Tab-separated table of C-alpha atoms in Angstrom:
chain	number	residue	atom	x	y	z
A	86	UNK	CA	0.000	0.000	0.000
A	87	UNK	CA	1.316	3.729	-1.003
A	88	UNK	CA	1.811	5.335	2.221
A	89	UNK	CA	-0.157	8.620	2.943
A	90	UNK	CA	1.494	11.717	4.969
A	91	UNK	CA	-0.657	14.541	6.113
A	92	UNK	CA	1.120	17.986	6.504
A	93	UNK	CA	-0.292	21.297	7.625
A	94	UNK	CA	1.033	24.149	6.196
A	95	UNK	CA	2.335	22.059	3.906
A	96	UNK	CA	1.718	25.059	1.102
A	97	UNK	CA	4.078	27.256	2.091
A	98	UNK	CA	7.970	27.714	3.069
A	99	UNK	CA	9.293	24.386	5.197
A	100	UNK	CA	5.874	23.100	5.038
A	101	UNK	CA	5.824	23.242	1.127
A	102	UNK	CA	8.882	21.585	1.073
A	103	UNK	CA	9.000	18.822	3.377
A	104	UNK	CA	5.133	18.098	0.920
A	105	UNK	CA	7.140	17.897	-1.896
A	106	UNK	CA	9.922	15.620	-0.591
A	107	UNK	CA	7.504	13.346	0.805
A	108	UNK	CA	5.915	13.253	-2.371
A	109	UNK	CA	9.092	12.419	-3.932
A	110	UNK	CA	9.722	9.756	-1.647
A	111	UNK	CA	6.661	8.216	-2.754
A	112	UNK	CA	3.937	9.153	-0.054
A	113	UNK	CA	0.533	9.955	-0.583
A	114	UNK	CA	-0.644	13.854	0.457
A	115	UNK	CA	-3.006	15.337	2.405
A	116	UNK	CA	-1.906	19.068	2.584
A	117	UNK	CA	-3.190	21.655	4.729
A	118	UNK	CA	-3.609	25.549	4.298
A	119	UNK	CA	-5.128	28.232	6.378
A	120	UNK	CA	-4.433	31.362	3.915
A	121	UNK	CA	-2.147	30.254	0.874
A	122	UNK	CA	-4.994	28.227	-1.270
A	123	UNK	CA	-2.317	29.282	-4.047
A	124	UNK	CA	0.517	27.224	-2.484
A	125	UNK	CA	-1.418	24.410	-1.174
A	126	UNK	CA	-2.909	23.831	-4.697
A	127	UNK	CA	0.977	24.351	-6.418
A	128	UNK	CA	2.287	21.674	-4.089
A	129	UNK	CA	-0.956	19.390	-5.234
A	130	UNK	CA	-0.068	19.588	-8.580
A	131	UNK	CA	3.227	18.581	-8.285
A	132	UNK	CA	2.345	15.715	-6.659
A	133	UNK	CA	-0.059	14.531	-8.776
A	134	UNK	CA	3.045	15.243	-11.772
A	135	UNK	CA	4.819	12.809	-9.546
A	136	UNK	CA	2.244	10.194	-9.579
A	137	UNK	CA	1.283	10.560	-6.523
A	138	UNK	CA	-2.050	11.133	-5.063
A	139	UNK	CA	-2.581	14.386	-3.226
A	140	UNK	CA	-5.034	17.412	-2.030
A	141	UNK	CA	-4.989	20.342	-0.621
A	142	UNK	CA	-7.738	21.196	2.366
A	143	UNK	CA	-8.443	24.466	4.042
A	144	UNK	CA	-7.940	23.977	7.939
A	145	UNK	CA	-8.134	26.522	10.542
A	146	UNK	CA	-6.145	24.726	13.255
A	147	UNK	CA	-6.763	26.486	15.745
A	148	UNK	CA	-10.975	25.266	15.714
A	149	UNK	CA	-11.329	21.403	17.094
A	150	UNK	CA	-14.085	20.803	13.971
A	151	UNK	CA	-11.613	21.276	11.538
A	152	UNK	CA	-9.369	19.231	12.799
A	153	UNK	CA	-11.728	16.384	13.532
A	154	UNK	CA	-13.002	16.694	9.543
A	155	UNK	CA	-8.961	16.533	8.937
A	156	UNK	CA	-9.025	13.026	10.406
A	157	UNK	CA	-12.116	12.194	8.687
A	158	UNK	CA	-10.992	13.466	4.831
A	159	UNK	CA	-7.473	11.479	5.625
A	160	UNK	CA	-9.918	7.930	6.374
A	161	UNK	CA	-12.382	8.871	4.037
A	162	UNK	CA	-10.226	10.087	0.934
A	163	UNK	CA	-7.148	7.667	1.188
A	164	UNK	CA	-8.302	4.841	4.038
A	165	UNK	CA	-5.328	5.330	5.818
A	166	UNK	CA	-2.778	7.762	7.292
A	167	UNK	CA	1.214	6.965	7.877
A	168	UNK	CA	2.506	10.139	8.778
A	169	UNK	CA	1.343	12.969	10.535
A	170	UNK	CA	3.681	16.162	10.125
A	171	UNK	CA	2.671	19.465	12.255
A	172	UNK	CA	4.577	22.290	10.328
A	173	UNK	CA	1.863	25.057	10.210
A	174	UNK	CA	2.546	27.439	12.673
A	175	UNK	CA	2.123	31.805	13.462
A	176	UNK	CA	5.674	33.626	14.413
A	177	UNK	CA	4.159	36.769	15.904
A	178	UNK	CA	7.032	39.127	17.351
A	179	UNK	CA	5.994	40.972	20.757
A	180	UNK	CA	7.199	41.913	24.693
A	181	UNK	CA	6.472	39.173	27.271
A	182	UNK	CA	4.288	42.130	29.037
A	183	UNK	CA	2.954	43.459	26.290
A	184	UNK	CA	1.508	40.049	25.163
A	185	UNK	CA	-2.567	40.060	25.652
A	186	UNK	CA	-4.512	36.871	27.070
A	187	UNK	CA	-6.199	36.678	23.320
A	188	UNK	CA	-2.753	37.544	21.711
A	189	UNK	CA	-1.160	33.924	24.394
A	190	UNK	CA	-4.195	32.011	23.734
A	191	UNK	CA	-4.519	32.591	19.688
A	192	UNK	CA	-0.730	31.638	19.462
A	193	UNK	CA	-0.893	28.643	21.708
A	194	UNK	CA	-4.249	28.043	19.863
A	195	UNK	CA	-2.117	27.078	16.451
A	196	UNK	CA	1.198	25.870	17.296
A	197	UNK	CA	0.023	23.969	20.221
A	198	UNK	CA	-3.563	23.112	20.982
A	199	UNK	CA	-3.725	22.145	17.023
A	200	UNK	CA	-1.157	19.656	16.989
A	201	UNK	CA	-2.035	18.066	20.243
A	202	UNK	CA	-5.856	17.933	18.895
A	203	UNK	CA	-4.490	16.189	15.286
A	204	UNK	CA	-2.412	13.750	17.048
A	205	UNK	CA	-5.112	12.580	19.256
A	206	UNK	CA	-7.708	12.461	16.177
A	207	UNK	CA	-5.216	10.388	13.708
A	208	UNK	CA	-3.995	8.231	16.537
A	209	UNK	CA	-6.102	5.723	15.318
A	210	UNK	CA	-4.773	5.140	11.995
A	211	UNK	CA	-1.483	5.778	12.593
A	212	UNK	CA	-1.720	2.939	14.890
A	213	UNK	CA	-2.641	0.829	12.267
A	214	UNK	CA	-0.112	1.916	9.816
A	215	UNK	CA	2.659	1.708	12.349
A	216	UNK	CA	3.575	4.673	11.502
A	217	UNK	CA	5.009	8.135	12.607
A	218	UNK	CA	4.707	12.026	14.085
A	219	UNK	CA	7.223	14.866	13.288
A	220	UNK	CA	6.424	18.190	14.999
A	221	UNK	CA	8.144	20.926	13.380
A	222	UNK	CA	9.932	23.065	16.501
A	223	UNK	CA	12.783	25.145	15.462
A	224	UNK	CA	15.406	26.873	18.705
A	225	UNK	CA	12.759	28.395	20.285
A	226	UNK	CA	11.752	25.251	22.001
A	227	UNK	CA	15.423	24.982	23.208
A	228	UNK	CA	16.747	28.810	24.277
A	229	UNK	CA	13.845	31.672	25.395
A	230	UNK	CA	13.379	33.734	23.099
A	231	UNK	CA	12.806	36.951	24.425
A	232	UNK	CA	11.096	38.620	21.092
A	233	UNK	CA	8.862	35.797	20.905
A	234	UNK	CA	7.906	34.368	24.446
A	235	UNK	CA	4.148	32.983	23.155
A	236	UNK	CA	5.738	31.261	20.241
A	237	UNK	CA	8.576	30.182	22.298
A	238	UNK	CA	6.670	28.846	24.752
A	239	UNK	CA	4.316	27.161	22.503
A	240	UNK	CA	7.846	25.474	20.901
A	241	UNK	CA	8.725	24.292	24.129
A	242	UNK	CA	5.280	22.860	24.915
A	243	UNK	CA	5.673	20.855	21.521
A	244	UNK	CA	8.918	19.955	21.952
A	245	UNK	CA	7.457	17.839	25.533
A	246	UNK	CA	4.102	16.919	23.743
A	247	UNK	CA	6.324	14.924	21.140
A	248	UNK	CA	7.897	13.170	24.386
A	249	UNK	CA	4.820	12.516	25.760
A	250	UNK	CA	3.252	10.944	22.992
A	251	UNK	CA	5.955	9.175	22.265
A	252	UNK	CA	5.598	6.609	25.757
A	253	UNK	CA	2.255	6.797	25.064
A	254	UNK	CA	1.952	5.999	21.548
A	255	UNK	CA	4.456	3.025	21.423
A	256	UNK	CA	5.294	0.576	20.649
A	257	UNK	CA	2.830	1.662	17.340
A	258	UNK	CA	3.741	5.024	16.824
A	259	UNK	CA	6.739	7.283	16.501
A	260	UNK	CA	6.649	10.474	17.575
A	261	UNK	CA	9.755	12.566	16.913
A	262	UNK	CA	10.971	16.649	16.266
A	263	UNK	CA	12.590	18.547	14.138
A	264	UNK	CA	13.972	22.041	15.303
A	265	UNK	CA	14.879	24.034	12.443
A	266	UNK	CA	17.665	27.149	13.180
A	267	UNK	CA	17.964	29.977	10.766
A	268	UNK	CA	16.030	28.667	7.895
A	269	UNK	CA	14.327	31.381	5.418
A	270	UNK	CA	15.362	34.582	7.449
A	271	UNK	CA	12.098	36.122	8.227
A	272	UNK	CA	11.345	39.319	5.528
A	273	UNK	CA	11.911	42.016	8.229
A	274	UNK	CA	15.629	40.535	8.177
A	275	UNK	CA	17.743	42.737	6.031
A	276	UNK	CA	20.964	41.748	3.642
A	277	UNK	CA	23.523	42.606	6.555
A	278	UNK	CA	21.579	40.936	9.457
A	279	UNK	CA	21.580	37.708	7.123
A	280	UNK	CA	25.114	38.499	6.561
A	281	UNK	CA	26.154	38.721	10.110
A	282	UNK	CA	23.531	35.700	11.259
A	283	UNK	CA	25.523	33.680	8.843
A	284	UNK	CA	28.796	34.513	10.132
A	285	UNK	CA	27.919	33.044	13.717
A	286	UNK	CA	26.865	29.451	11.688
A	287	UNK	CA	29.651	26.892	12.014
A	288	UNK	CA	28.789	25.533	8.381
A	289	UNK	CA	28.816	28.443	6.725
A	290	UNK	CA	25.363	29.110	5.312
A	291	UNK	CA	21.718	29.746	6.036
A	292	UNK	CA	20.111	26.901	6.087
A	293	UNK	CA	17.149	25.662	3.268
A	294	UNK	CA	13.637	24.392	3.816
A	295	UNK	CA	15.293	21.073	1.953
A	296	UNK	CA	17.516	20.827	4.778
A	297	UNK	CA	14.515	20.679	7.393
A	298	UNK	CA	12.652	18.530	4.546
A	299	UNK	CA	15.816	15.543	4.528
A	300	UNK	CA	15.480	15.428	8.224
A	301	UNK	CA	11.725	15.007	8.234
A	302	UNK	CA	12.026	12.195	5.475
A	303	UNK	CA	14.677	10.584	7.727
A	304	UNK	CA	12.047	10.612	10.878
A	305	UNK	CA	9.491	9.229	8.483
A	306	UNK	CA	11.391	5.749	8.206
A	307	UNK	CA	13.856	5.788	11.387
A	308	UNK	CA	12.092	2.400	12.860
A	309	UNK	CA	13.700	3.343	15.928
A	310	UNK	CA	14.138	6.362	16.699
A	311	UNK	CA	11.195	7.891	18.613
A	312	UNK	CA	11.187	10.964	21.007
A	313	UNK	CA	14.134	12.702	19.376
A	314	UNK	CA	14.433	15.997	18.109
A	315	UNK	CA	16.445	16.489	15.779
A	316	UNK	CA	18.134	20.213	15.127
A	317	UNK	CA	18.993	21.562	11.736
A	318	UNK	CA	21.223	24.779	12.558
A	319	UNK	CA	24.344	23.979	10.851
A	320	UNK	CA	25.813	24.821	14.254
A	321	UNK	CA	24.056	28.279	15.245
A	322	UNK	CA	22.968	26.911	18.689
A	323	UNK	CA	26.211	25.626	19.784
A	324	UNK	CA	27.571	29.301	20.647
């Protein structure tokens, strides 16, 4: 049986990536977008030109219908699900006291409530596929970051929900991490802060959404690997 990966976000940036790669690797897709119908609907075609299977659904994450009609368009639509991949996430900037209740709760709402919420609802089949979760982190979840203390915190809380779930999804289920470092230098970022961020990077560059993509594919298949994260800095956080 063709194995089938579901990936939110998986229109856009990492998330578009690590879609195609998996297609490439010969999975199945269920992709996920919240505003990007564009991207979402690129990375279906390009499936389907790979001979794979694919489409794109609009998901707001954050809303515990959606998700639950997720799970049900993965059963329905391919009978099975393999791989589970939580990529989509916000990256709001702000002051830990400046940040609102509704400001906390709308960023935890996305890049934490949803993924525990999809894990829970495809537990099920990915039972019965044997197969695996990667939760996309990124440095965050490892070092505070002061300029983003709701999304950092909301890293973190992934980073122990994939350790969680991983006791209590074995022996069936893997559930591992991946914490991307300075991968597609947010816009605000100009030429000499890229300049200078790559200077500090023991390999030399700024990182790809490929490079987060190989690591993911790696997770996808790594029979025994499960409550890992893996970080792709090329270095950054050793200094």
């Amino acid at each position: 049986m063709t194995p089938v990966a579901l990936v939110t976000g998986g229109g856009v940036r990492v998330g578009r990536a690590i879609s195609l790669a998996l297609a490439e690797s010969g999975y199945d897709l269920l992709v996920t977008y919240n505003s990007s119908p564009a991207g979402a609907a690129e990375v279906e075609a390009a499936a389907r030109r790979a001979g794979r299977r694919a489409h794109a659904v609009s998901a707001d994450l954050s809303r515990e219908e959606d998700v639950v009609r997720l799970a049900r368009e993965a059963r329905e639509r391919f009978g099975r699900l393999d791989l589970l991949v939580n990529s989509a996430a916000t990256f709001v900037a702000n002051d830990l006291l400046d940040v609102t209740a509704d400001e906390w709760d709308a960023v935890m709402a996305v890049n934490l409530r949803g993924p525990f919420l999809l894990i829970r609802k495809t537990a099920g089949m990915l039972r019965a596929a044997r197969g695996a979760v990667v939760n996309i982190v990124d440095l965050s979840a490892l070092r505070p970051w002061t300029s983003h203390p709701h999304h950092s915190v909301a890293k973190a809380g992934l980073l122990h929900l994939t350790r969680v779930a991983a006791r209590r999804l074995a022996p069936e289920v893997r559930v591992n991490a991946v914490a991307p470092g300075y991968v597609l230098p947010p816009r605000h970022h100009t030429p000499d802060v890229v300049e200078r961020t790559r200077r500090r990077i023991p390999l030399g560059r700024v990182g790809t959404p490929e490079d987060v993509a190989s690591a993911v594919c790696f997770l996808a298949t790594a029979d025994y690997v499960t409550g890992q994260v893996i970080v792709v800095d090329g270095g950054l956080g050793l200094d």
